[in-house]
Coordinates of C-alpha atoms and ligand atoms in Angstrom, one line a residue:
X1024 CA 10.0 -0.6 106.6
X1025 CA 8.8 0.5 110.1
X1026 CA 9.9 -1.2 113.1
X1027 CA 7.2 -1.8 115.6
X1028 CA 7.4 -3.0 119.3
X1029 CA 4.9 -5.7 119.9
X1030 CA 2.7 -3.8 122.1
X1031 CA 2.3 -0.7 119.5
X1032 CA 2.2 -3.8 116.9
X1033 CA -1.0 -5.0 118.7
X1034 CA -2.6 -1.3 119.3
X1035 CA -2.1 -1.2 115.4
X1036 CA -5.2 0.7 113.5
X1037 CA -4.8 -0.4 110.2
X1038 CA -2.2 -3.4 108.6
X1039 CA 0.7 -2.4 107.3
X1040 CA 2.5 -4.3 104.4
X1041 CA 6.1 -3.8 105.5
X1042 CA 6.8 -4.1 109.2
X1043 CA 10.4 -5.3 111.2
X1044 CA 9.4 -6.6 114.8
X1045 CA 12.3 -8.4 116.9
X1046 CA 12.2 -10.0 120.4
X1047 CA 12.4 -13.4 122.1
X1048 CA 10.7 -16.5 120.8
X1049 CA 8.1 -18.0 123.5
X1050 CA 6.8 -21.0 122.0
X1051 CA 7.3 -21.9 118.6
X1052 CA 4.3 -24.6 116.8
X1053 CA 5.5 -26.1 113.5
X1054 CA 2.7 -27.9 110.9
X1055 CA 3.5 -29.5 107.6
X1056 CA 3.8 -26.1 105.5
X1057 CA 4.2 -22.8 107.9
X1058 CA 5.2 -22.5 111.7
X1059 CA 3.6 -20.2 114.4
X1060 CA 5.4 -18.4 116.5
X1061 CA 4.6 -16.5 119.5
X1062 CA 6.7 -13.5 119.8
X1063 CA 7.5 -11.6 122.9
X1064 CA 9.7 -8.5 123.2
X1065 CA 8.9 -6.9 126.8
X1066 CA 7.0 -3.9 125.5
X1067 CA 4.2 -5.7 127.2
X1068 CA 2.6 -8.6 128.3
X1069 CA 1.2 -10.3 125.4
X1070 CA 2.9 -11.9 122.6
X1071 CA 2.3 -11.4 119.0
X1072 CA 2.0 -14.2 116.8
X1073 CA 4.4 -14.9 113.7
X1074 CA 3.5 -16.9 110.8
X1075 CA 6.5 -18.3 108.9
X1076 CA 5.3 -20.2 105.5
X1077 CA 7.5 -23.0 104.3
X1078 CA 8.5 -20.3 101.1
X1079 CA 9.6 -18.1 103.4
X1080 CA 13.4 -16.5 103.1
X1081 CA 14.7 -18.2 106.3
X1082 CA 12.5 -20.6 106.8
X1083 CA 15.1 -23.6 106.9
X1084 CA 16.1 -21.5 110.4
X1085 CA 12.9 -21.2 112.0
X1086 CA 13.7 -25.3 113.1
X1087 CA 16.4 -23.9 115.5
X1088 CA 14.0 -20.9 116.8
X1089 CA 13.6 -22.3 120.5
X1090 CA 12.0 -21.2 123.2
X1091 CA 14.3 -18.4 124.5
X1092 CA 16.1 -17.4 121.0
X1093 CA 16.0 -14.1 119.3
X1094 CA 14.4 -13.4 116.1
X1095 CA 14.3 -10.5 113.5
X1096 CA 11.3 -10.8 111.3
X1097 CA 10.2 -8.3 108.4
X1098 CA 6.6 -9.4 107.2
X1099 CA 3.0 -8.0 106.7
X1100 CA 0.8 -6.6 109.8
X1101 CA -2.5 -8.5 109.0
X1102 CA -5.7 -9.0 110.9
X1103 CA -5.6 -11.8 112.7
X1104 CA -8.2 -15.0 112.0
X1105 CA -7.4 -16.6 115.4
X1106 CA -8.7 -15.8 118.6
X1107 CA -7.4 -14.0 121.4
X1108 CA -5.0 -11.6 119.4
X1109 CA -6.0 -8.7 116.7
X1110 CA -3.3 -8.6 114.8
X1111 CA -0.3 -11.0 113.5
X1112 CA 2.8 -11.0 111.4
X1113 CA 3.1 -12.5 107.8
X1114 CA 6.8 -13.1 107.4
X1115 CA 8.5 -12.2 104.1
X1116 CA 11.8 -12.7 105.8
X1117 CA 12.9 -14.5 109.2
X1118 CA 16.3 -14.6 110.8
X1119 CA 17.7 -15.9 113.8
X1120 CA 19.8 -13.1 116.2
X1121 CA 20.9 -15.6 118.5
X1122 CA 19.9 -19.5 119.3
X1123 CA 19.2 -20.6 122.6
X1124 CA 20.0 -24.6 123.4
X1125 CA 16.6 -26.4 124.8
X1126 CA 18.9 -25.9 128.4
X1127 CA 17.5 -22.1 128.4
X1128 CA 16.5 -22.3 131.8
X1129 CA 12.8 -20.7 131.4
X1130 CA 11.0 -23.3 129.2
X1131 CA 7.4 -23.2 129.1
X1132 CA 6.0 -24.8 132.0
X1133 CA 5.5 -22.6 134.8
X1134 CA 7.9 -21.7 137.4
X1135 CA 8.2 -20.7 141.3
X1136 CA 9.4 -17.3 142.1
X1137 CA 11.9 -19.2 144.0
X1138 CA 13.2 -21.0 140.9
X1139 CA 13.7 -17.5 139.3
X1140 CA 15.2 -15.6 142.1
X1141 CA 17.9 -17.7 141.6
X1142 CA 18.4 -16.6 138.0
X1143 CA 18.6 -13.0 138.3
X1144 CA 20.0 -12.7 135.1
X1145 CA 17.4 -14.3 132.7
X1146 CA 14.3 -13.8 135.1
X1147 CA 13.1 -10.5 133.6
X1148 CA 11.5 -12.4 130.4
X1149 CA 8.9 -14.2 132.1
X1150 CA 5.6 -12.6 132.2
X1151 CA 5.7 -12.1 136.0
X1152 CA 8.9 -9.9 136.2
X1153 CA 8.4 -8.5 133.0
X1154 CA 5.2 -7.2 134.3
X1155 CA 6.8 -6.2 137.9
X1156 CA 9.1 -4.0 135.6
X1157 CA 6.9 -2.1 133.6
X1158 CA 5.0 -1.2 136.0
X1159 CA 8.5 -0.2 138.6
X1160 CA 9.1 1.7 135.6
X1161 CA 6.1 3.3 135.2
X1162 CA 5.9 4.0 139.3
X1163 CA 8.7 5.8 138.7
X1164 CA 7.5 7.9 136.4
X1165 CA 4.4 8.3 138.4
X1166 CA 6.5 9.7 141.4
X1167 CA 8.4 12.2 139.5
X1168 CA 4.8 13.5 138.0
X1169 CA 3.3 14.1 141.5
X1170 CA 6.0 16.2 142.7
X1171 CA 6.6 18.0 139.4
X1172 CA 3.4 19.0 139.1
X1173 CA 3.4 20.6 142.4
X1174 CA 6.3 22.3 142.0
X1175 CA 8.4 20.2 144.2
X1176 CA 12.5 20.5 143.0
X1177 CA 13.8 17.4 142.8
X1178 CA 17.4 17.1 144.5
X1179 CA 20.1 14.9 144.8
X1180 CA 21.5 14.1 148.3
X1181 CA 25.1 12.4 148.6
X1182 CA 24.9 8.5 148.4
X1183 CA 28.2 9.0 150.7
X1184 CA 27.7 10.3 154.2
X1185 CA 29.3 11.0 157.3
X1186 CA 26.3 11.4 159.3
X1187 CA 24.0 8.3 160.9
X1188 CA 20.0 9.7 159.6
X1189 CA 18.0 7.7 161.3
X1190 CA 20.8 6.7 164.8
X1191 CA 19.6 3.1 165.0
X1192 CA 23.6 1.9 163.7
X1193 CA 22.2 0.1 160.7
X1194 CA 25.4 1.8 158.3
X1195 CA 27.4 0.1 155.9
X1196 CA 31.6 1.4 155.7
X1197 CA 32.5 3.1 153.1
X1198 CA 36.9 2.8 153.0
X1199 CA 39.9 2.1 151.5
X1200 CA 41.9 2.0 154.4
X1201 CA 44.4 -1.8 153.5
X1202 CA 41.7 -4.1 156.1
X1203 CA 44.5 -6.8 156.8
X1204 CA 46.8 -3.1 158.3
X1205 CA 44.3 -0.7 159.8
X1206 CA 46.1 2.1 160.5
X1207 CA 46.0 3.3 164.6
X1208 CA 46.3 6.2 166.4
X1209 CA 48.4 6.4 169.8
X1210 CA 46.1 5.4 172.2
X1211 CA 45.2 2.1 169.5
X1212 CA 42.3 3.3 168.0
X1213 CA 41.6 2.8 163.8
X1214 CA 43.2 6.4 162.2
X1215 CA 40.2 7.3 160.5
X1216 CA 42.0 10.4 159.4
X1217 CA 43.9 8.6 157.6
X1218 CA 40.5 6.9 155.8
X1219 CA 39.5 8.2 152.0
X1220 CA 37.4 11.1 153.3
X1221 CA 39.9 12.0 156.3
X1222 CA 36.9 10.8 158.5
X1223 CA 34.3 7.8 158.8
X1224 CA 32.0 7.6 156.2
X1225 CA 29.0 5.4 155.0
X1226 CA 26.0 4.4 153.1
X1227 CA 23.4 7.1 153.6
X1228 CA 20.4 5.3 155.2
X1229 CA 18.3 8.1 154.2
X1230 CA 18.9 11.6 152.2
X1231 CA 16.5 13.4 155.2
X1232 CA 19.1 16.0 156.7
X1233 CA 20.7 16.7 153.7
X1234 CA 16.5 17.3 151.7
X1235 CA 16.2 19.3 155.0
X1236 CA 18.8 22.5 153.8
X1237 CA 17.4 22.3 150.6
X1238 CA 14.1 22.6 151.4
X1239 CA 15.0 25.4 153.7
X1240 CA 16.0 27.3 150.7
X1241 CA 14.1 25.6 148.1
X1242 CA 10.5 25.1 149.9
X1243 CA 9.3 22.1 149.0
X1244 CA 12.1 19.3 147.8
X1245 CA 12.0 15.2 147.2
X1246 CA 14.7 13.5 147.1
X1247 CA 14.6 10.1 145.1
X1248 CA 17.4 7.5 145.0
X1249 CA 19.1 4.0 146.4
X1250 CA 19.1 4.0 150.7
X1251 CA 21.3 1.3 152.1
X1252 CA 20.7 -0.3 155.6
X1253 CA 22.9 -3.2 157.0
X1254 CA 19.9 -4.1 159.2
X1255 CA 20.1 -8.4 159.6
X1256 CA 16.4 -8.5 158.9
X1257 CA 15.4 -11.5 156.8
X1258 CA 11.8 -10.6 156.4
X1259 CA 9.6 -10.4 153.0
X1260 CA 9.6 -6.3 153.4
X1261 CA 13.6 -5.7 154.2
X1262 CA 16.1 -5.0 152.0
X1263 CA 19.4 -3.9 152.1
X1264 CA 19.5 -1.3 149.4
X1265 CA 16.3 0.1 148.6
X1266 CA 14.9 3.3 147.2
X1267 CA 13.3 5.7 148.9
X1268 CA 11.2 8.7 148.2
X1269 CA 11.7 11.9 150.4
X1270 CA 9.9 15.1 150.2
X1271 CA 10.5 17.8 152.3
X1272 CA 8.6 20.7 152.8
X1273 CA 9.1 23.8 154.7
X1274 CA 6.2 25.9 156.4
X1275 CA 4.1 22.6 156.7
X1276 CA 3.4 20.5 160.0
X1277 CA 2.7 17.0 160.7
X1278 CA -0.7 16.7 159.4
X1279 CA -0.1 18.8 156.4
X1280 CA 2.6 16.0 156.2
X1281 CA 0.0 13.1 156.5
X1282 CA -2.3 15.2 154.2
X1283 CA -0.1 14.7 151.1
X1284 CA 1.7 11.0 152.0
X1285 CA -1.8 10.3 151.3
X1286 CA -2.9 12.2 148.5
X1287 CA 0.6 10.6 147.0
X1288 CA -0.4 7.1 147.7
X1289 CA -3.3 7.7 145.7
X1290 CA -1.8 9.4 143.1
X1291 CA 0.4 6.5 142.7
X1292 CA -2.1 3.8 142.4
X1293 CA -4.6 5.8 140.4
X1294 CA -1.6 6.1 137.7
X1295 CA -0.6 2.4 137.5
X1296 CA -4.2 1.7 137.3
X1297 CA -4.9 3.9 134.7
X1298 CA -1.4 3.1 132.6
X1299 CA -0.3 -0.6 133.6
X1300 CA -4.0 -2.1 133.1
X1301 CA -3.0 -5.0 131.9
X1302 CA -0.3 -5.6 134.5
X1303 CA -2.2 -5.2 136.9
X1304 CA -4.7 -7.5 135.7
X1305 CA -1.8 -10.4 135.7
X1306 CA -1.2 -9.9 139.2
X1307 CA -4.6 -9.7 140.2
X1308 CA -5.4 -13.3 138.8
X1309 CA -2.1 -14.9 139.3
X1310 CA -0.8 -13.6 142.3
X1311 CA -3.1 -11.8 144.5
X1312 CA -6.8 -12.1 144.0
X1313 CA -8.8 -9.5 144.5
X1314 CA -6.3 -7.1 143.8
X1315 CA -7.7 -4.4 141.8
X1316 CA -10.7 -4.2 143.8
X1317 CA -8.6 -3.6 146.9
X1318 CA -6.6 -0.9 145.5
X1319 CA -9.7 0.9 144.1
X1320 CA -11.5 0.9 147.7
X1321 CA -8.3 2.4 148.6
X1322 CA -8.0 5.2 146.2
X1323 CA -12.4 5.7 147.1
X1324 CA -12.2 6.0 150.9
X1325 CA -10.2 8.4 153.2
X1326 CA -7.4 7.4 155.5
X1327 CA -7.9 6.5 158.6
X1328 CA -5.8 8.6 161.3
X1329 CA -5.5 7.5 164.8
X1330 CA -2.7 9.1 167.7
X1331 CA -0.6 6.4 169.0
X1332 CA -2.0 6.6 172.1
X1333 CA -5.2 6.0 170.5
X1334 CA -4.1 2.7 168.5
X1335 CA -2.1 1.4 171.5
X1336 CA -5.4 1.4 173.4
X1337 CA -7.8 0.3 170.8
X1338 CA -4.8 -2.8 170.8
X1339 CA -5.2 -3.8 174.3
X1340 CA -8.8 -3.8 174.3
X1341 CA -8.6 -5.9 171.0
X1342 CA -8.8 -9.1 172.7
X1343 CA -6.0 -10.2 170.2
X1344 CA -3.2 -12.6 171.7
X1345 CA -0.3 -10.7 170.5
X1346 CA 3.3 -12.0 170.8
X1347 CA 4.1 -9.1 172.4
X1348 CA 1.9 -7.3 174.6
X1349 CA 1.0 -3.9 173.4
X1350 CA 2.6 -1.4 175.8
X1351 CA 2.5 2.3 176.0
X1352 CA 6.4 4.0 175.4
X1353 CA 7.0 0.7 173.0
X1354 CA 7.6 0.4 169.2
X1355 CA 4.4 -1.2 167.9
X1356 CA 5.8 -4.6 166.2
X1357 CA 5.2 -5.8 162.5
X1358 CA 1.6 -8.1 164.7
X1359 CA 0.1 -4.7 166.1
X1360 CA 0.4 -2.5 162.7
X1361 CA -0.9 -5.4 160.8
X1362 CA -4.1 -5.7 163.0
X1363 CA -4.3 -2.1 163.0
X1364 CA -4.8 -1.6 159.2
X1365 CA -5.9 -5.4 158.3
X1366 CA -8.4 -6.1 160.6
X1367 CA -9.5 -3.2 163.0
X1368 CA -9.7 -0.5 160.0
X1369 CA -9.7 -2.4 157.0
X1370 CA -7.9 0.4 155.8
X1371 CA -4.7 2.4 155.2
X1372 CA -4.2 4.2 159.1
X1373 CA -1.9 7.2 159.6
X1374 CA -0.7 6.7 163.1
X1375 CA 0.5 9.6 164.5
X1376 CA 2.5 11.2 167.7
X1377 CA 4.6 8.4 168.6
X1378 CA 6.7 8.1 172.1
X1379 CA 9.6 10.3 171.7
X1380 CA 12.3 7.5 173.8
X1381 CA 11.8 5.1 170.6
X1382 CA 12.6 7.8 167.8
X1383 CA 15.5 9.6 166.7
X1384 CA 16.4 12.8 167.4
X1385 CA 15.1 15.3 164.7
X1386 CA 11.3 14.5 165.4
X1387 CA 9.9 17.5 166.8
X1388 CA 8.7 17.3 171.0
X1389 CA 5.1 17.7 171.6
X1390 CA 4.0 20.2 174.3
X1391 CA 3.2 16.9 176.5
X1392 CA 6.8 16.5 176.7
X1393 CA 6.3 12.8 176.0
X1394 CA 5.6 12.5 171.8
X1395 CA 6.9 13.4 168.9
X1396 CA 4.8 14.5 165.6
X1397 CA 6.1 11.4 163.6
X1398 CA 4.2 9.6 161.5
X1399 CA 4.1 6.5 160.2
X1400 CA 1.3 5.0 157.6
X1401 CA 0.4 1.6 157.5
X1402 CA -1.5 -0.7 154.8
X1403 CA -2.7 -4.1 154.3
X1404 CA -0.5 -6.9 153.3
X1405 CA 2.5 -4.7 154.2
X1406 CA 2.5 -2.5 157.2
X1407 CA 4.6 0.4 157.5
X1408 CA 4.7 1.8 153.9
X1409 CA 5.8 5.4 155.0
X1410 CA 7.9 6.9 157.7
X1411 CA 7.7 11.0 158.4
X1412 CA 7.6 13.3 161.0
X1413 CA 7.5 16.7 161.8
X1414 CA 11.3 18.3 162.4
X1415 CA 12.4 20.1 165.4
X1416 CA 13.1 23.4 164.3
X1417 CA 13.8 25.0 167.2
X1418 CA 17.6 25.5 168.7
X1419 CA 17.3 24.5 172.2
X1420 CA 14.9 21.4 171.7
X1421 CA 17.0 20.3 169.2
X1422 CA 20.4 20.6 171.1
X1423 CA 18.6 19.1 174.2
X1424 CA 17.7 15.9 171.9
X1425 CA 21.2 15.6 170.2
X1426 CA 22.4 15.6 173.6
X1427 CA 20.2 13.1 175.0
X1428 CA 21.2 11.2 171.6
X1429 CA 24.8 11.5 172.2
X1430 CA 25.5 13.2 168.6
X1431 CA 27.9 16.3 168.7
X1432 CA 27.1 20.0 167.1
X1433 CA 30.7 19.1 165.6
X1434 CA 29.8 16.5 163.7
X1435 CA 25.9 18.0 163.1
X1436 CA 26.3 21.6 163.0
X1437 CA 25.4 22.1 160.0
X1438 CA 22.4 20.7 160.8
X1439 CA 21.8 22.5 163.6
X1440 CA 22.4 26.2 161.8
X1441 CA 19.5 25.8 160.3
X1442 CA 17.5 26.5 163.3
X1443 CA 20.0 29.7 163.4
X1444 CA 19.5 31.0 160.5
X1445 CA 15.5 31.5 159.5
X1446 CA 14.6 28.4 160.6
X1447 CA 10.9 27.4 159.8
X1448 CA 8.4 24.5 160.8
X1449 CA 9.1 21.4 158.2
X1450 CA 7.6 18.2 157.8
X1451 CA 8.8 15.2 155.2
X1452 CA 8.4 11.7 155.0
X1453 CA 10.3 8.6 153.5
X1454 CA 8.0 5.9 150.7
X1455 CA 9.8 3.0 150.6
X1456 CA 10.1 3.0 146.7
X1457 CA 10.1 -0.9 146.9
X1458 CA 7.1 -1.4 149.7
X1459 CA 5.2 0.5 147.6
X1460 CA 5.3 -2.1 144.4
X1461 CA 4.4 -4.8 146.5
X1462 CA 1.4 -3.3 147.7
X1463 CA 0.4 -2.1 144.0
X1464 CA 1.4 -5.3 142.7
X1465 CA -0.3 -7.7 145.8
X1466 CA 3.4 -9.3 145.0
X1467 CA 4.5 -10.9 148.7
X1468 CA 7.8 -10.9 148.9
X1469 CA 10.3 -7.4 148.2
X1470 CA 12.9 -10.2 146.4
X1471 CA 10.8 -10.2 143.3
X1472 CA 10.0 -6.6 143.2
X1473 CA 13.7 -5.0 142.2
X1474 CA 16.0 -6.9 139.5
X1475 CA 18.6 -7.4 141.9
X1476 CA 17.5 -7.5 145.9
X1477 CA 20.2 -7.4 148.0
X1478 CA 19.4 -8.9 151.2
X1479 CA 21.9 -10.2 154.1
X1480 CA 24.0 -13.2 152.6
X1481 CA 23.3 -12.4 149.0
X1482 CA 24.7 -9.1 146.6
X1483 CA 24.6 -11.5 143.3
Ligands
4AD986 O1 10.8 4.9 158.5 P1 12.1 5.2 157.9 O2 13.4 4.6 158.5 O3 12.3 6.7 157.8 C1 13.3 7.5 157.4 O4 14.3 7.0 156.9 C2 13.1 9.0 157.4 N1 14.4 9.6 157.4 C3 12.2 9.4 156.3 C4 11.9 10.8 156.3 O5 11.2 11.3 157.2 N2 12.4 11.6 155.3 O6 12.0 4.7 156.4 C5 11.0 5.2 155.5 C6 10.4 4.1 154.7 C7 9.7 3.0 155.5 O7 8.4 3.4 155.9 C8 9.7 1.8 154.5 O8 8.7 2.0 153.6 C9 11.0 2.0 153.8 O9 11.4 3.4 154.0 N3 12.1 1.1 154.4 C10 12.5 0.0 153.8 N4 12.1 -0.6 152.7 C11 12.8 -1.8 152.3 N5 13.7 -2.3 153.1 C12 14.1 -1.7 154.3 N6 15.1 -2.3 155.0 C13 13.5 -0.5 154.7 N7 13.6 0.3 155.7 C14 12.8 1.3 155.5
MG987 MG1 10.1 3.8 160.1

């Protein structure tokens, strides 16, 4: 007997007399003398389709088999006479795992994604999530394959950190000091010496400073893994724990940086393409149309790469009426990337050499003593997908910046040695692990993108 998931049970190439399949019962059709049931076990999409005749062992069961309840069922792989499917099951012997009462919350009729964020638990076996995590799986995957292959090392930065990456005060505590008795130094101040780690510690909002040292040692390095950010942002594209995506590479400057976020984007879309097909084509006609075409013009065409100077004029000359007026020496808002890549390019735009008062203070100073070589890419539907930047690598810049940035060569000399010792021009970015699905997936919200979004108000 030879147990077959029901996607390599529907790629069969020949029937097979003696076959186990198990999963979750869809919908279940009875007639006089045999039931059909349609069979789903999250190997894929589609279900595969169960006949159970009335002389079958198990057969006085297959009444309780409700939508929602788990079946074991050895039987004969057979071509199938209906249409739509190439292959079904025969049963020889049915069995129910486990019932599920007609209350199972995800009955046939179809429901919002609103409806199933609130049932984090059970969502993952409808075809939409299902779908979402295949292909999250698969994007992991995907990520891990671009690096390796270019002989990136892929390391592991602490999840618990005592430094502030990014400087915008966005941290979560990490403690055990007793909250109802903090403890206080003399002049009233909490002990933090007295904290877990002897000092204060947190979430680490990004692995960057830590990839840095390795890359200075390793060459090129990505970092993978959960970010945290207690930013009170309740938009469709924040979350409070998300994964990120860093590489870091030494010897490379901004536009070598640019260079490969983008031949990484396209990596990562020509992959799901070519391995989640059937995914893909779910979300193209169920949740954003058009989708498949979109993400092949975007794997056709080059990038579009434009100095933020540049984009901050081609804004005021738009005509647009923005909320806020585009300014030079601002942060361009969520309005002005969005028009940038949705309407004035059509196309994914690398903006580039950003005012240095907005930024933190690793970005490397331009010789006009008023930018930075960061970068940030933006794409349709989403806007900021990736975050990078060029890092200052030499001593007195950087010292200058911490300085300006109130941060202490106590606290970051570690960081700071490494413009002692051999330091080198490096460049990274971050991929928002999460942004990244929604844009392959045209899904609109990052809630329904990762099993279990944390957002402010809710850690279910
Ligand atoms: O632009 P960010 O803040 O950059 C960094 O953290 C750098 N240290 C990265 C680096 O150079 N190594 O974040 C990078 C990306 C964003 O472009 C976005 O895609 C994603 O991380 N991101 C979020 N995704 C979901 N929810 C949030 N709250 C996010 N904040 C950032
Ligand atoms: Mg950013």
């Amino acid at each position: 007997m030879n147990k077959l998931s029901v996607k390599n049970a529907l790629a069969a190439s020949a029937p097979a007399d003696d076959v186990l399949v198990q999963g979750w019962v869809r919908t279940r059709r009875d007639s006089k003398t045999f039931s059909f049931i349609e069979l789903n076990d999250g190997s894929c999409l589609k279900n595969l389709q169960i006949i159970v005749d009335a002389d079958c062992p198990g057969y006085e069961t297959v009444k309780n088999a409700l939508t929602g309840a788990s079946v074991s069922v050895r039987g004969a792989l057979v071509a199938s006479q209906g249409k739509g499917q190439s292959w079904e099951v025969h049963a020889k012997h049915f069995e129910i795992v486990g019932t599920a009462p007609d209350n199972f919350p995800l009955q046939k009729k179809g429901h919002t994604v609103e409806f199933l964020r609130d049932i984090p638990h059970l969502r993952a076996r409808t075809n939409r999530l299902g779908a979402m995590f295949r292909v999250r799986s698969r994007l992991a995957y995907a990520v891990h394959n671009f690096f390796q292959e270019r002989g990136f090392a892929y390391v592991h930065t602490p999840i618990v950190t005592t430094s502030d990456c990014e400087g915008a005060g966005e941290l979560f505590r990490v403690t055990t000091l007793p909250q109802e008795a903090l403890p206080k130094t003399p002049d009233g101040k909490i002990d933090y010496a007295q904290d877990f780690f002897a000092r204060q510690s947190f979430l680490t909002v990004s692995g960057q400073l830590e990839a840095e040292t390795l890359a200075c040692a390793l060459g090129n390095v990505y970092t993978f893994g959960p970010t945290f950010r207690a930013e009170n942002s309740h938009t469709s594209r924040h979350a409070s724990e998300f994964w990120m995506i860093e590489p870091e590479m030494a010897f490379c400057d901004i536009f070598g940086d640019i260079d490969m976020a983008e031949a990484f984007i396209k990596h990562l879309i020509a992959d799901v393409l070519k391995n989640c097909p059937d995914e893909i084509a779910f979300f193209d006609k169920f949740v954003s149309k058009g989708l498949q075409e979109r993400l092949q013009a975007v794997l056709d065409n080059p990038f579009v790469r434009v100095s933020y100077t540049e984009a901050v004029e081609i804004l005021q000359k738009s005509g647009e009426s923005f909320e806020f007026p585009p300014v030079w020496g601002e942060a361009l808002q969520s309005e002005h990337e969005r028009y940038l890549t949705e309407k004035h390019f059509r196309s994914p735009v690398a903006v580039y050499n950003y005012p240095r008062n907005a930024k933190p203070f690793y970005m490397r100073q331009n010789d006009d003593g008023k930018t930075v070589a960061a970068a940030d890419l933006l794409v349709p539907g989403i806007g900021e997908i990736v975050g990078g930047s060029q890092r200052e690598e030499r001593l007195e810049r950087l010292l200058e910046a911490m300085k300006e940035h109130g941060l202490s060569e106590e606290d970051y000399g570690w960081y700071v040695d490494l413009r002692r010792f051999g330091s080198v021009p490096h460049s990274g970015f971050g991929l928002g692990f999460e942004r990244m699905l929604m844009f392959v997936t045209g899904e609109g919200n990052i809630r329904d993108v990762i099993p279990f979004p944390r957002t402010p108000g809710n850690a279910r």
